[in-house]
Short mmCIF file of the C-alpha atoms (twelve columns), coordinates in Angstrom:
data_MODEL
# 
_entry.id   MODEL 
# 
loop_
_atom_site.group_PDB 
_atom_site.id 
_atom_site.type_symbol 
_atom_site.label_atom_id 
_atom_site.label_alt_id 
_atom_site.label_comp_id 
_atom_site.label_asym_id 
_atom_site.label_seq_id 
_atom_site.Cartn_x 
_atom_site.Cartn_y 
_atom_site.Cartn_z 
_atom_site.pdbx_PDB_model_num 
ATOM 1   C CA . MET A 1   -17.590 -1.615  73.833  1 
ATOM 2   C CA . SER A 2   -14.141 -1.827  73.180  1 
ATOM 3   C CA . SER A 3   -14.691 -5.246  70.364  1 
ATOM 4   C CA . ALA A 4   -17.606 -3.050  68.518  1 
ATOM 5   C CA . PRO A 5   -17.431 -1.455  65.778  1 
ATOM 6   C CA . LYS A 6   -18.328 2.061   65.969  1 
ATOM 7   C CA . ILE A 7   -21.822 2.342   63.697  1 
ATOM 8   C CA . TYR A 8   -23.627 6.109   62.840  1 
ATOM 9   C CA . GLY A 9   -26.892 6.468   63.026  1 
ATOM 10  C CA . PRO A 10  -29.109 7.405   60.042  1 
ATOM 11  C CA . ALA A 11  -29.100 11.176  62.391  1 
ATOM 12  C CA . GLY A 12  -25.406 10.672  62.071  1 
ATOM 13  C CA . GLU A 13  -25.071 9.332   65.965  1 
ATOM 14  C CA . PRO A 14  -22.846 6.482   66.910  1 
ATOM 15  C CA . PHE A 15  -24.882 3.990   68.081  1 
ATOM 16  C CA . TYR A 16  -22.268 1.006   68.915  1 
ATOM 17  C CA . GLN A 17  -23.204 -3.157  68.504  1 
ATOM 18  C CA . GLU A 18  -22.013 -6.318  69.817  1 
ATOM 19  C CA . ILE A 19  -21.141 -8.727  66.910  1 
ATOM 20  C CA . ASN A 20  -23.003 -12.434 67.722  1 
ATOM 21  C CA . ASN A 21  -20.933 -15.547 66.623  1 
ATOM 22  C CA . THR A 22  -24.528 -16.773 65.287  1 
ATOM 23  C CA . LYS A 23  -24.715 -18.388 62.504  1 
ATOM 24  C CA . SER A 24  -26.322 -15.927 60.415  1 
ATOM 25  C CA . SER A 25  -22.688 -13.738 61.069  1 
ATOM 26  C CA . LYS A 26  -20.870 -16.435 59.906  1 
ATOM 27  C CA . ARG A 27  -22.587 -16.715 56.684  1 
ATOM 28  C CA . LEU A 28  -22.424 -13.223 55.752  1 
ATOM 29  C CA . ARG A 29  -18.661 -13.892 55.734  1 
ATOM 30  C CA . LYS A 30  -18.358 -16.820 53.791  1 
ATOM 31  C CA . LYS A 31  -20.881 -14.897 51.327  1 
ATOM 32  C CA . ARG A 32  -18.822 -12.081 51.518  1 
ATOM 33  C CA . LYS A 33  -15.447 -13.815 50.785  1 
ATOM 34  C CA . MET A 34  -17.208 -16.149 48.252  1 
ATOM 35  C CA . ARG A 35  -19.002 -12.994 46.313  1 
ATOM 36  C CA . PHE A 36  -14.808 -11.773 46.390  1 
ATOM 37  C CA . LYS A 37  -13.574 -15.237 44.716  1 
ATOM 38  C CA . GLY A 38  -17.060 -15.116 42.500  1 
ATOM 39  C CA . ARG A 39  -15.962 -11.371 41.210  1 
ATOM 40  C CA . ARG A 40  -11.902 -12.581 41.145  1 
ATOM 41  C CA . PHE A 41  -13.015 -15.487 39.319  1 
ATOM 42  C CA . VAL A 42  -15.172 -13.601 36.877  1 
ATOM 43  C CA . CYS A 43  -11.695 -10.500 35.941  1 
ATOM 44  C CA . VAL A 44  -9.543  -13.367 35.729  1 
ATOM 45  C CA . ALA A 45  -11.471 -15.710 33.301  1 
ATOM 46  C CA . ILE A 46  -12.206 -12.358 30.916  1 
ATOM 47  C CA . ILE A 47  -8.559  -11.230 31.289  1 
ATOM 48  C CA . ALA A 48  -7.792  -14.943 30.075  1 
ATOM 49  C CA . TYR A 49  -10.442 -14.909 27.273  1 
ATOM 50  C CA . LEU A 50  -8.892  -11.094 25.838  1 
ATOM 51  C CA . ILE A 51  -5.383  -12.568 26.110  1 
ATOM 52  C CA . ILE A 52  -7.095  -16.180 24.126  1 
ATOM 53  C CA . LEU A 53  -8.053  -13.051 21.596  1 
ATOM 54  C CA . LEU A 54  -4.822  -11.422 21.207  1 
ATOM 55  C CA . GLY A 55  -3.687  -14.309 20.606  1 
ATOM 56  C CA . GLN A 56  -5.635  -15.693 17.836  1 
ATOM 57  C CA . TRP A 57  -5.125  -12.209 16.175  1 
ATOM 58  C CA . GLN A 58  -1.632  -12.191 16.691  1 
ATOM 59  C CA . ILE A 59  -1.054  -15.322 14.685  1 
ATOM 60  C CA . LYS A 60  -3.857  -14.292 12.090  1 
ATOM 61  C CA . ILE A 61  -2.006  -11.314 11.597  1 
ATOM 62  C CA . ASN A 62  1.644   -13.354 11.267  1 
ATOM 63  C CA . GLN A 63  0.081   -15.739 8.504   1 
ATOM 64  C CA . ALA A 64  -1.159  -12.256 6.467   1 
ATOM 65  C CA . ASP A 65  2.258   -10.975 7.146   1 
ATOM 66  C CA . LYS A 66  3.710   -13.961 5.576   1 
ATOM 67  C CA . GLU A 67  1.714   -14.769 2.843   1 
ATOM 68  C CA . ILE A 68  1.839   -10.766 2.117   1 
ATOM 69  C CA . SER A 69  5.815   -11.874 1.716   1 
ATOM 70  C CA . ALA A 70  5.051   -14.449 -0.261  1 
ATOM 71  C CA . LEU A 71  2.969   -12.208 -3.196  1 
ATOM 72  C CA . THR A 72  5.867   -9.392  -3.023  1 
ATOM 73  C CA . ALA A 73  8.281   -11.994 -3.653  1 
ATOM 74  C CA . GLN A 74  5.555   -13.857 -6.487  1 
ATOM 75  C CA . LYS A 75  4.980   -10.071 -7.984  1 
ATOM 76  C CA . ASN A 76  8.830   -9.712  -8.297  1 
ATOM 77  C CA . LEU A 77  9.547   -12.970 -10.357 1 
ATOM 78  C CA . LEU A 78  6.909   -12.074 -12.529 1 
ATOM 79  C CA . LEU A 79  7.877   -8.402  -12.736 1 
ATOM 80  C CA . ALA A 80  11.410  -9.513  -13.886 1 
ATOM 81  C CA . LYS A 81  9.995   -12.501 -16.072 1 
ATOM 82  C CA . LYS A 82  7.870   -9.360  -17.632 1 
ATOM 83  C CA . HIS A 83  10.783  -7.360  -18.177 1 
ATOM 84  C CA . ASP A 84  12.939  -10.508 -19.988 1 
ATOM 85  C CA . LEU A 85  10.072  -11.314 -22.440 1 
ATOM 86  C CA . GLU A 86  9.711   -7.447  -23.101 1 
ATOM 87  C CA . SER A 87  13.154  -7.121  -24.262 1 
ATOM 88  C CA . GLN A 88  12.752  -10.286 -26.116 1 
ATOM 89  C CA . ARG A 89  9.849   -8.949  -27.655 1 
ATOM 90  C CA . ARG A 90  11.551  -5.938  -28.873 1 
ATOM 91  C CA . MET A 91  14.650  -7.834  -30.081 1 
ATOM 92  C CA . VAL A 92  12.559  -10.568 -31.797 1 
ATOM 93  C CA . SER A 93  10.644  -7.873  -33.499 1 
ATOM 94  C CA . SER A 94  14.016  -6.030  -34.935 1 
ATOM 95  C CA . ALA A 95  15.229  -6.050  -38.585 1 
ATOM 96  C CA . GLN A 96  18.418  -7.593  -37.549 1 
ATOM 97  C CA . TYR A 97  17.073  -10.252 -35.707 1 
ATOM 98  C CA . VAL A 98  14.626  -11.016 -38.772 1 
ATOM 99  C CA . GLU A 99  17.427  -11.016 -41.055 1 
ATOM 100 C CA . LYS A 100 19.714  -13.053 -38.947 1 
ATOM 101 C CA . ILE A 101 17.080  -16.269 -38.574 1 
ATOM 102 C CA . ALA A 102 15.751  -15.748 -42.007 1 
ATOM 103 C CA . ARG A 103 20.203  -16.457 -42.940 1 
ATOM 104 C CA . GLU A 104 20.707  -18.526 -40.823 1 
ATOM 105 C CA . ASN A 105 17.216  -20.877 -40.622 1 
ATOM 106 C CA . LEU A 106 15.923  -20.774 -43.640 1 
ATOM 107 C CA . GLY A 107 19.118  -19.958 -46.110 1 
ATOM 108 C CA . LEU A 108 18.212  -16.888 -47.620 1 
ATOM 109 C CA . VAL A 109 20.090  -14.592 -48.991 1 
ATOM 110 C CA . LYS A 110 20.185  -10.826 -50.319 1 
ATOM 111 C CA . LYS A 111 20.983  -9.404  -53.947 1 
ATOM 112 C CA . GLY A 112 24.248  -9.978  -55.063 1 
ATOM 113 C CA . GLU A 113 25.495  -12.367 -52.467 1 
ATOM 114 C CA . LYS A 114 27.051  -15.925 -53.375 1 
ATOM 115 C CA . VAL A 115 26.626  -18.499 -51.397 1 
ATOM 116 C CA . LEU A 116 29.323  -20.517 -49.823 1 
ATOM 117 C CA . LEU A 117 28.806  -24.740 -49.025 1 
ATOM 118 C CA . LEU A 118 31.627  -25.952 -46.907 1 
ATOM 119 C CA . ALA A 119 32.082  -29.601 -48.058 1 
ATOM 120 C CA . LYS A 120 33.808  -31.719 -45.680 1 
ATOM 121 C CA . PRO A 121 37.457  -33.987 -47.237 1 
ATOM 122 C CA . GLY A 122 35.393  -37.373 -48.410 1 
ATOM 123 C CA . LYS A 123 31.261  -36.377 -48.435 1 
ATOM 124 C CA . VAL A 124 30.083  -34.388 -51.512 1 
ATOM 125 C CA . MET A 125 27.209  -32.049 -51.329 1 
ATOM 126 C CA . GLN A 126 24.011  -32.172 -52.925 1 
ATOM 127 C CA . LEU A 127 22.929  -28.567 -53.809 1 
ATOM 128 C CA . GLN A 128 19.199  -28.738 -53.428 1 
ATOM 129 C CA . THR A 129 17.791  -26.198 -56.351 1 
ATOM 130 C CA . GLU A 130 13.789  -27.301 -55.998 1 
ATOM 131 C CA . GLY A 131 12.468  -27.651 -58.942 1 
ATOM 132 C CA . LYS A 132 15.244  -25.086 -60.677 1 
ATOM 133 C CA . LYS A 133 17.756  -26.508 -62.992 1 
ATOM 134 C CA . GLU A 134 19.940  -23.493 -63.195 1 
ATOM 135 C CA . ILE A 135 21.593  -21.396 -60.946 1 
ATOM 136 C CA . TYR A 136 22.170  -17.988 -61.713 1 
ATOM 137 C CA . ASP A 137 24.179  -16.031 -60.126 1 
# 
């Protein structure tokens, strides 16, 4: 009675059972141990799977963050270029710029202005009249 575990019957009265060292009791112990190891293996497998999933999600999040930062930098460059082009468009459409370009590139003058042509020593520049026979003030 000293080595027997206490087991209670259906009516709640205690009764004692001797533990046999038979093959069946050993099998039960092995099954219990194997079942416990199996549960542990399943738990470890599930935890490993979740860690792998979280790692993959973290990698995707990091890639998305890099892409967002690259696109933000590209957006800032394009906004700066847009600002420069708008200021250049305002400058080009101004009357002062149009007049400056007409004077420099086309050689146009206002009424009442006189054109001075600078000559280099030893060279004479021909005045181009383009079909005009006389030059007027």
